[in-house]
GROMACS .gro file of C-alpha atoms in nm:
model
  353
    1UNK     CA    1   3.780   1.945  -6.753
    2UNK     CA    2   3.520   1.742  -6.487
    3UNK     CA    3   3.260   2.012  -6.587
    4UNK     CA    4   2.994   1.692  -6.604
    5UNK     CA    5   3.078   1.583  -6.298
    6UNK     CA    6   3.122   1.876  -6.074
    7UNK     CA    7   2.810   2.042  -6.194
    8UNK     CA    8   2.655   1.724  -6.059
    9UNK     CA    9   2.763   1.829  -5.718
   10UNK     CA   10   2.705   2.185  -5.708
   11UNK     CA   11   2.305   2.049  -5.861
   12UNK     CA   12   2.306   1.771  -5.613
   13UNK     CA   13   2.400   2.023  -5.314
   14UNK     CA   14   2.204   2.296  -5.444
   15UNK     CA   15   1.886   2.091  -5.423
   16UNK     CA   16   1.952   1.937  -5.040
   17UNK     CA   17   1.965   2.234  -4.917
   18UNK     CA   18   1.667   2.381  -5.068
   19UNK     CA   19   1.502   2.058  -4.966
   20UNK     CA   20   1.635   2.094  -4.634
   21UNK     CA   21   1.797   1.717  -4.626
   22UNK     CA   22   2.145   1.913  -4.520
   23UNK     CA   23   2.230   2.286  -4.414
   24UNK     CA   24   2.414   2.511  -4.601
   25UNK     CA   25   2.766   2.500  -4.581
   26UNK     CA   26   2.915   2.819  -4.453
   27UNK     CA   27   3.290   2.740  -4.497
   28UNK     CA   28   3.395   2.869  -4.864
   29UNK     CA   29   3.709   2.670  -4.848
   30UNK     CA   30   3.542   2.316  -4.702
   31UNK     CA   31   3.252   2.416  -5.015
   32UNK     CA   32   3.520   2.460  -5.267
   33UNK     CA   33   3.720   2.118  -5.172
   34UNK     CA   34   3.331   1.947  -5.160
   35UNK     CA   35   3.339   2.076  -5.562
   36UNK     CA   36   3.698   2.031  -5.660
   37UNK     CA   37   3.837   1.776  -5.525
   38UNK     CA   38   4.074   1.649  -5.763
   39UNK     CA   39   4.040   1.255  -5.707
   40UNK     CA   40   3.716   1.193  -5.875
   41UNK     CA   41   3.684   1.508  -6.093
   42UNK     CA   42   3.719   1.425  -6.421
   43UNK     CA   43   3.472   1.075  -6.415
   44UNK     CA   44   3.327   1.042  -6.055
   45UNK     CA   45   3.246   0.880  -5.843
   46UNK     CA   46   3.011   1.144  -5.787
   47UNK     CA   47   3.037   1.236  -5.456
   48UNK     CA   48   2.700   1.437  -5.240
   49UNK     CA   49   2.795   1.675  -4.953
   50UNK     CA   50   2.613   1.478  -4.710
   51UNK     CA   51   2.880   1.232  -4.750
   52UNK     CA   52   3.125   1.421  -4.807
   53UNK     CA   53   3.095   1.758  -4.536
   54UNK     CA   54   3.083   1.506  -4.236
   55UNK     CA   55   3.449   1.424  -4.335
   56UNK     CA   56   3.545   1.765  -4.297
   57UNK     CA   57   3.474   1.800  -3.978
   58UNK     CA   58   3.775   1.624  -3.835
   59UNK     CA   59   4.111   1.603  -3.941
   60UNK     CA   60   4.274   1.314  -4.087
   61UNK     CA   61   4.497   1.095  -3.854
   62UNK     CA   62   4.784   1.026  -4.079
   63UNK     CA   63   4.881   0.709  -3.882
   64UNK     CA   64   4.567   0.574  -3.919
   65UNK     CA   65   4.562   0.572  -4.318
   66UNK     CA   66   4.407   0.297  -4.448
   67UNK     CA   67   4.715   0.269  -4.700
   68UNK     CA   68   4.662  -0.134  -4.762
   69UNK     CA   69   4.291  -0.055  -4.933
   70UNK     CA   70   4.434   0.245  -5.099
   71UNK     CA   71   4.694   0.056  -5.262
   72UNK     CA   72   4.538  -0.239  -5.329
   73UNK     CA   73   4.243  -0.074  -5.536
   74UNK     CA   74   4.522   0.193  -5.704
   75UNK     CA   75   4.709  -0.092  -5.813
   76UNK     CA   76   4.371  -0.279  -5.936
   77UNK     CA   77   4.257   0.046  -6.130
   78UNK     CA   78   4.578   0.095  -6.291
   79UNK     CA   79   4.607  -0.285  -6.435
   80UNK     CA   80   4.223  -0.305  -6.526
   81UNK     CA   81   4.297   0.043  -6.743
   82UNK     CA   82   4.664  -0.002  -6.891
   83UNK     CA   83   4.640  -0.393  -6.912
   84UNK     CA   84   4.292  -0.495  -6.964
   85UNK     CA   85   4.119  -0.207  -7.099
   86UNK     CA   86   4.415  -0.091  -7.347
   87UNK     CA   87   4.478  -0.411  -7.503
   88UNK     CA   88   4.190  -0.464  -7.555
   89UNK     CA   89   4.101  -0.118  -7.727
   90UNK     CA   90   4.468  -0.132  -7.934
   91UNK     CA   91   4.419  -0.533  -8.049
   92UNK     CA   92   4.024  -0.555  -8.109
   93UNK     CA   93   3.787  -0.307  -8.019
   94UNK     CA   94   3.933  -0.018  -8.249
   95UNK     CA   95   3.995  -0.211  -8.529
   96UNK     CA   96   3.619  -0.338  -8.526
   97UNK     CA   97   3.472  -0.017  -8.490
   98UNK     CA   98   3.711   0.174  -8.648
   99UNK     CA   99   3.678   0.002  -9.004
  100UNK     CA  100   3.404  -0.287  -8.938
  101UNK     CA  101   3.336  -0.333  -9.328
  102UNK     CA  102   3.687  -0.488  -9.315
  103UNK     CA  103   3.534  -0.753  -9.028
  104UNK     CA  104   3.293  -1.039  -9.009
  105UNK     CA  105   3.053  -1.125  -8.782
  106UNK     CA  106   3.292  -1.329  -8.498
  107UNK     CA  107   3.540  -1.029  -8.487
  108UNK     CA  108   3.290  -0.793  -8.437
  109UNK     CA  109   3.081  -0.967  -8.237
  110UNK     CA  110   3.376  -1.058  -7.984
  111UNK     CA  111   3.465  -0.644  -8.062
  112UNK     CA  112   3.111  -0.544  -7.920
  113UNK     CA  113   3.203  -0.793  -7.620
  114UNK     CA  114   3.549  -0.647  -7.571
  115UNK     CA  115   3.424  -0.324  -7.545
  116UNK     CA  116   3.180  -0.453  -7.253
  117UNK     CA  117   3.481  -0.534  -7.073
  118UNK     CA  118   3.659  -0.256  -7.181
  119UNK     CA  119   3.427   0.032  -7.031
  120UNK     CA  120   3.381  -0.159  -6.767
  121UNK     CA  121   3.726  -0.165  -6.672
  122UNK     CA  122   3.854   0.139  -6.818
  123UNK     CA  123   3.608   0.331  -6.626
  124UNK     CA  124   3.614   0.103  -6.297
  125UNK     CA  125   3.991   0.139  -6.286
  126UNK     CA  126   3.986   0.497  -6.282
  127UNK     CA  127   3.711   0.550  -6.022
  128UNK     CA  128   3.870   0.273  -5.762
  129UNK     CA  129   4.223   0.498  -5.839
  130UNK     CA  130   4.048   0.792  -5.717
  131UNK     CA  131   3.893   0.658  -5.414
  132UNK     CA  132   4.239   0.526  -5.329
  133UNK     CA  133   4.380   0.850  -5.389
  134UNK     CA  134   4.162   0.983  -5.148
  135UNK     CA  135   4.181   0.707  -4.887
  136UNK     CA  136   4.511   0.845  -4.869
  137UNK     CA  137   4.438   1.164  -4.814
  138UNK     CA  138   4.169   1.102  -4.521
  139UNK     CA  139   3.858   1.052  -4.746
  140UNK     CA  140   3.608   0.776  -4.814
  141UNK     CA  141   3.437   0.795  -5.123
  142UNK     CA  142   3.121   0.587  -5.201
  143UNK     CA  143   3.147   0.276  -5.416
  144UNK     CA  144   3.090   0.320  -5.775
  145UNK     CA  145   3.081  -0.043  -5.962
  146UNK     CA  146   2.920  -0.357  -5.838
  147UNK     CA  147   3.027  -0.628  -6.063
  148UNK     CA  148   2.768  -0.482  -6.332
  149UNK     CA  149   2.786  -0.829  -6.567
  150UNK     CA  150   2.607  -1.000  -6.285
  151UNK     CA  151   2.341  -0.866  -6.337
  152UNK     CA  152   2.004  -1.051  -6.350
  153UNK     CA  153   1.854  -0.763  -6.453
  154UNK     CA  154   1.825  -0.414  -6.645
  155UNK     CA  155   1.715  -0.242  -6.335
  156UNK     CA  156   1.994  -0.495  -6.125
  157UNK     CA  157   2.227  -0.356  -6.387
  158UNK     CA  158   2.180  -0.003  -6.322
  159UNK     CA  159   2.226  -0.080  -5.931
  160UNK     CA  160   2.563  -0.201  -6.017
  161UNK     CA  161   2.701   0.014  -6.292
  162UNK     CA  162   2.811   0.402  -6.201
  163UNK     CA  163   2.597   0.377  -5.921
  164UNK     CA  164   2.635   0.740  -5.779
  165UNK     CA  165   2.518   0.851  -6.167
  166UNK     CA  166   2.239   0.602  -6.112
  167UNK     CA  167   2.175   0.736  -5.788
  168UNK     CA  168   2.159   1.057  -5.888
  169UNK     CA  169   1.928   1.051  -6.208
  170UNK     CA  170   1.728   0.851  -5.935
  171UNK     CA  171   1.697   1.119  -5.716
  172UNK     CA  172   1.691   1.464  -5.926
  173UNK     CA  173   1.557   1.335  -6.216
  174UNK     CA  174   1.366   1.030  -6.189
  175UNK     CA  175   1.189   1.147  -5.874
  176UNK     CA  176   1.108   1.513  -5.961
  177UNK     CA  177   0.950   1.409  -6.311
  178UNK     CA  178   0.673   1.205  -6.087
  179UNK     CA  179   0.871   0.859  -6.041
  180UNK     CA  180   0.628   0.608  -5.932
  181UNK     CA  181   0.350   0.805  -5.772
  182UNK     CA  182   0.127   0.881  -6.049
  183UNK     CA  183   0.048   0.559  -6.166
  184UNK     CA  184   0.186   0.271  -6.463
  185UNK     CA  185   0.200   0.472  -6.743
  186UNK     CA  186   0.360   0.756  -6.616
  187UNK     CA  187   0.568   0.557  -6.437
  188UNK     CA  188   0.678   0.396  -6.759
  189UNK     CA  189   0.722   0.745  -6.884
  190UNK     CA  190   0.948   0.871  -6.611
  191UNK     CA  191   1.178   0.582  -6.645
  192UNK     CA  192   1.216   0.603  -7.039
  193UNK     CA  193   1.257   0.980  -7.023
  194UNK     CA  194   1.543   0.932  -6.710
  195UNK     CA  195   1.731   0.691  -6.940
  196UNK     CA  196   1.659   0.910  -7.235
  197UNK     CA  197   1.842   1.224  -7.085
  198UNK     CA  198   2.091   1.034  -6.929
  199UNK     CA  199   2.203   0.903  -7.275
  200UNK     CA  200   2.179   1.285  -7.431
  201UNK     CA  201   2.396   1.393  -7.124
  202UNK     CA  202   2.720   1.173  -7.255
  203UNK     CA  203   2.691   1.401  -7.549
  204UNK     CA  204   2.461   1.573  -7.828
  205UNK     CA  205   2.460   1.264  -8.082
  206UNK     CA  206   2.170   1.028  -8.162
  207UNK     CA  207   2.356   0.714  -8.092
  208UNK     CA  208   2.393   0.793  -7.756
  209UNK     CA  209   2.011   0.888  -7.767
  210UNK     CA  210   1.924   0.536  -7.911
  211UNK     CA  211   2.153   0.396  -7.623
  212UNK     CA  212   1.964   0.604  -7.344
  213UNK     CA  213   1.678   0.456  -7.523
  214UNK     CA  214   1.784   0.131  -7.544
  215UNK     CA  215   1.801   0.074  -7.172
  216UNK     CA  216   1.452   0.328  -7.102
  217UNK     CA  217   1.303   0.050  -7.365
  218UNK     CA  218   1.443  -0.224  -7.192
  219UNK     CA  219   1.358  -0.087  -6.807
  220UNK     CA  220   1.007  -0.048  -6.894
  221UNK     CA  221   0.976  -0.418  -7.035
  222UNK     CA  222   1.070  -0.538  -6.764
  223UNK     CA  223   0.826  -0.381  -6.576
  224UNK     CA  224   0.542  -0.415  -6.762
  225UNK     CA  225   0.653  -0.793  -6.800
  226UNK     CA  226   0.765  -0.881  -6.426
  227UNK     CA  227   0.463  -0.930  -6.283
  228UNK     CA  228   0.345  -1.177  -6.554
  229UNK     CA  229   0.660  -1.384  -6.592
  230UNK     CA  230   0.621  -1.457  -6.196
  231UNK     CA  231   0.323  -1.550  -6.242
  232UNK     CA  232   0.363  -1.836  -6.570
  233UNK     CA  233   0.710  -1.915  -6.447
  234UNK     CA  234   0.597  -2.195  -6.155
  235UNK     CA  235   0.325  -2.328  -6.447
  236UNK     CA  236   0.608  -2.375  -6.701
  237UNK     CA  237   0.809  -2.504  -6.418
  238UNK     CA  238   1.173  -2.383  -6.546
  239UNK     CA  239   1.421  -2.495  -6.273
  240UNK     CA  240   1.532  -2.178  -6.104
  241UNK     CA  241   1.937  -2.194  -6.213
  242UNK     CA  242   1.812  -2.202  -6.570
  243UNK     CA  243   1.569  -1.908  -6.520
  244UNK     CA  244   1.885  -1.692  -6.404
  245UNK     CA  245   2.129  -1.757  -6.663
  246UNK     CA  246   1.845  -1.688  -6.876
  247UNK     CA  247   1.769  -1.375  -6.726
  248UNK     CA  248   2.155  -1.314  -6.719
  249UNK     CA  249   2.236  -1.405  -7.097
  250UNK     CA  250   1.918  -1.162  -7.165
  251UNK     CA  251   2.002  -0.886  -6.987
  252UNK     CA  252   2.393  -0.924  -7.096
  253UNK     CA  253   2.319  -0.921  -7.459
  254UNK     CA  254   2.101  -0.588  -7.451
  255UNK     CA  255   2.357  -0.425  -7.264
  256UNK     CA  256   2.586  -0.507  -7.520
  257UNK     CA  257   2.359  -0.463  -7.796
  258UNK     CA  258   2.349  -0.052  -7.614
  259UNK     CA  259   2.664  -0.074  -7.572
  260UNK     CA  260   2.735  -0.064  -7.989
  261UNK     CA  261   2.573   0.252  -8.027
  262UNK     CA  262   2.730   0.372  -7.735
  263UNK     CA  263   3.107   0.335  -7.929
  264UNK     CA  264   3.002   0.404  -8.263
  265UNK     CA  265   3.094   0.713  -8.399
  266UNK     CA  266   2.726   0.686  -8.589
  267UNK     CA  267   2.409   0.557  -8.639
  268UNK     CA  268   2.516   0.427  -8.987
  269UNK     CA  269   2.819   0.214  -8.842
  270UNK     CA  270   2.664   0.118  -8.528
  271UNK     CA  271   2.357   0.012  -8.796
  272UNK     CA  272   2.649  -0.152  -9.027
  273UNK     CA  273   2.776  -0.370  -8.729
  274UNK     CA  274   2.461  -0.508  -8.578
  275UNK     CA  275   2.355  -0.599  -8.954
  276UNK     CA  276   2.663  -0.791  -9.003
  277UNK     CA  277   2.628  -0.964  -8.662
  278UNK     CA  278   2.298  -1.092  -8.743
  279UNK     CA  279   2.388  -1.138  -9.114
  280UNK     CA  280   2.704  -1.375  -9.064
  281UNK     CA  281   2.998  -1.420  -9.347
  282UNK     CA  282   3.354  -1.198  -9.388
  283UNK     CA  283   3.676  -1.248  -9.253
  284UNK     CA  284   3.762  -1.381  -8.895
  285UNK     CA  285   4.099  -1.130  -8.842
  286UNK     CA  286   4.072  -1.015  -8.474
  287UNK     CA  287   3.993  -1.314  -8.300
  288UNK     CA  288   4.234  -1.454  -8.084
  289UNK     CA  289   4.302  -1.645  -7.785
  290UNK     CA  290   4.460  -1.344  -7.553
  291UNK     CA  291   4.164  -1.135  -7.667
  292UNK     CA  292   3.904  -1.469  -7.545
  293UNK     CA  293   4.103  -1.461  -7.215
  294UNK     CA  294   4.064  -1.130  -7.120
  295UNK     CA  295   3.706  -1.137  -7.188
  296UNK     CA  296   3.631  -1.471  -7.017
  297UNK     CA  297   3.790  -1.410  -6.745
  298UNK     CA  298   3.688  -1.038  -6.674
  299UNK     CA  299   3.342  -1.193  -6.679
  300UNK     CA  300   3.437  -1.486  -6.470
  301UNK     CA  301   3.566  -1.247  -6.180
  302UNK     CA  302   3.218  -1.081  -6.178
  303UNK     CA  303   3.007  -1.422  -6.216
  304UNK     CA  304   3.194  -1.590  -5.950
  305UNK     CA  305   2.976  -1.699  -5.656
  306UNK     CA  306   3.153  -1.569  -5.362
  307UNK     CA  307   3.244  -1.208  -5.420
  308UNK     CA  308   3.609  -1.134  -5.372
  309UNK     CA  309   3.765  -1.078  -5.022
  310UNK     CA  310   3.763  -0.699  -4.914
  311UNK     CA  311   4.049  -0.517  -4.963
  312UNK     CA  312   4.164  -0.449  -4.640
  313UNK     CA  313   4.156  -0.790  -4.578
  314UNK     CA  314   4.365  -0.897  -4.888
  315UNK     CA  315   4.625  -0.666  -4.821
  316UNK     CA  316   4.615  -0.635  -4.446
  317UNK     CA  317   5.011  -0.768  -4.395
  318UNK     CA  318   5.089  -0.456  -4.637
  319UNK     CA  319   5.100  -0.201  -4.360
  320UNK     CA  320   5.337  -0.381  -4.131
  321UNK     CA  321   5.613  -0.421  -4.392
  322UNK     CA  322   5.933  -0.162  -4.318
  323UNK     CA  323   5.869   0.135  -4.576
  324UNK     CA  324   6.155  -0.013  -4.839
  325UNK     CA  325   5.951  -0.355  -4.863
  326UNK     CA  326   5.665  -0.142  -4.941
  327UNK     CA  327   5.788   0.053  -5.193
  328UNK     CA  328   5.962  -0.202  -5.345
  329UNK     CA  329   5.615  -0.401  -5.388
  330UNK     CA  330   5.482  -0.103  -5.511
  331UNK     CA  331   5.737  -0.067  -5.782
  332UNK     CA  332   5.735  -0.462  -5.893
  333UNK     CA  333   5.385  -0.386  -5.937
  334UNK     CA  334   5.398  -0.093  -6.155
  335UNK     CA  335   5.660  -0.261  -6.338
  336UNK     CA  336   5.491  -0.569  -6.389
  337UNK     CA  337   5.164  -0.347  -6.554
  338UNK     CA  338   5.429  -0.188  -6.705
  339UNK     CA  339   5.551  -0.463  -6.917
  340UNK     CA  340   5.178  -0.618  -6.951
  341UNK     CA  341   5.052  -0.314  -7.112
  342UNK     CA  342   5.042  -0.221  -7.448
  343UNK     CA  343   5.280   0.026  -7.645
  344UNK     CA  344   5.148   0.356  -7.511
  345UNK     CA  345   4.800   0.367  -7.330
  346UNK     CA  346   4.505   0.407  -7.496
  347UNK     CA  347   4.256   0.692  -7.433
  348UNK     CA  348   4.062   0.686  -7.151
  349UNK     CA  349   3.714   0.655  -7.228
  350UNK     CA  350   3.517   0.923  -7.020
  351UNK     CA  351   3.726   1.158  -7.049
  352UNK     CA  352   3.518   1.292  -7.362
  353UNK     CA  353   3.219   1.341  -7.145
   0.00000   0.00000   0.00000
């Protein structure tokens, strides 16, 4: 279990100190906790020992806990998993990919847009649980999601979306194959070849090849097209609020388009599925107005202009409640995504890689 994740690490490590960018750590107990620590093991936030070893160097003050942020994002993860990402798997997203021959092309295209949201916040949920989990144990873990859907861009995208991952095909992959520094067309190879093994990393199939590919395609378009669409956009004269929900609608719908091959279970349904998108007809079944709410307004949260207040803010009055307040908050809060959440939870989704 967390095999993907802590080999990461031990890579990660193994290659600073080679390149001399940190020393060697000589402590076998503060290396081991730097590779297991339980937290983020099984899907990240992957975690480098230059952020990490500093930590270890002094011990936690236990009255100084920062227990209001810790909550606050625990209690976010677990309703963005159990209520969001759950129902949404149990009342639309399975059924459209599980038998999308049955579905026509409104259920599964709002299925292909449920499963945006529900990646996003199955996998969000669990990475802001872990770095709660270790807030409260005296660690600070980097960020790992960005509001991803506001993206204006593939390359914006992939700034906001599992940004250690990002960060780290950046740096040991992306870099050592050449990155930028041998010119345009290797540079355009580098990228598509990053994506490419990224995608074959989530698992030996080819629809997760086509989705690495997908977004290698779509980062080298927008390269080789940047520098000419700055350069017809002020003759064309598009007001600059319609250029960026262009840009955003654009870069949304390939995302999603990737993100169909990334749930299939093969080529041929994946195939099936954008063919009956694009081809219209069959039954509308799945579509329904909870199932337009969640999506709307997990999209809405990320889209909204001012981003939302930090955590420690938000939840500042949290620590200076008498311990029974607080764990009576705690436990209207569970109960409450309790009762939200479907019968049973659904699988979470990285666990398989």
């Amino acid at each position: 279990v967390g095999i993907s994740f802590y080999t990461f690490e031990a890579i990660s490590y193994t290659v600073d100190v080679y390149r001399r960018k940190i020393p060697a750590e000589r402590n076998l107990a503060h290396f081991l906790l730097f590779i297991l620590f339980f937290p983020h093991l099984v899907a990240g936030p992957i975690v480098r020992a230059s952020e990490f070893a500093p930590q270890l160097s002094r011990r936690p003050d236990p009255r100084r806990v920062p227990a209001a942020e810790a909550v606050q994002l625990s209690a976010a993860g677990l309703f963005k998993m159990d209520v969001i990402s759950s129902n949404l798997a149990t009342h639309l997203v399975d059924p459209a990919f599980g038998q999308p021959s049955l579905h026509g092309r409104f259920d599964l295209l709002l299925g292909v847009y449920g499963y945006a949201v529900q990646i996003y916040a199955d996998f969000s949920g669990y990475t802001d649980i872990a770095i709660g989990c270790a807030l409260l144990l005296g660690f600070r873990f980097p960020r790992n999601f960005d509001a991803p859907y506001r993206a204006l861009s593939l390359r914006d995208f992939w700034r906001r979306w599992h940004m250690t991952l990002s960060r780290w095909l950046r740096d040991y992959l992306y870099v050592p194959l050449g990155g930028n520094r041998d010119g345009v067309n290797r540079t355009y190879r580098n990228l598509f070849l990053t994506m490419l093994l990224g995608g074959l990393w989530h698992g030996a199939a080819w629809t997760f090849v086509v989705w690495g590919a997908i977004h290698g395609a779509a980062l080298v378009a927008e390269r080789y097209l940047g520098a000419w669409w700055a350069a017809v956009r002020p003759a064309i004269g598009l007001p600059v609020a319609l250029t960026k929900v262009f840009r955003w609608f654009l870069t949304f719908h390939v995302v999603c388009l990737s993100w169909i091959f990334f749930r299939a279970d093969s080529l041929g349904t994946a195939f099936d599925i954008v063919g009956r998108i694009v081809g219209g007809g069959g039954p509308t079944t799945l579509v329904s107005f909870y199932a337009v709410v969640f999506i709307a307004g997990s999209l809405y949260v990320q889209l909204r202009s001012t981003p939302v207040p930090a955590a420690a803010e938000q939840w500042s009055r949290f620590t200076t409640w008498r311990p029974a307040a607080q764990v009576g908050a705690v436990a209207a809060t569970l109960t409450v995504i309790d009762a939200l959440g479907p019968t049973g939870v659904a699988p979470f989704i990285y666990f398989q890689f």
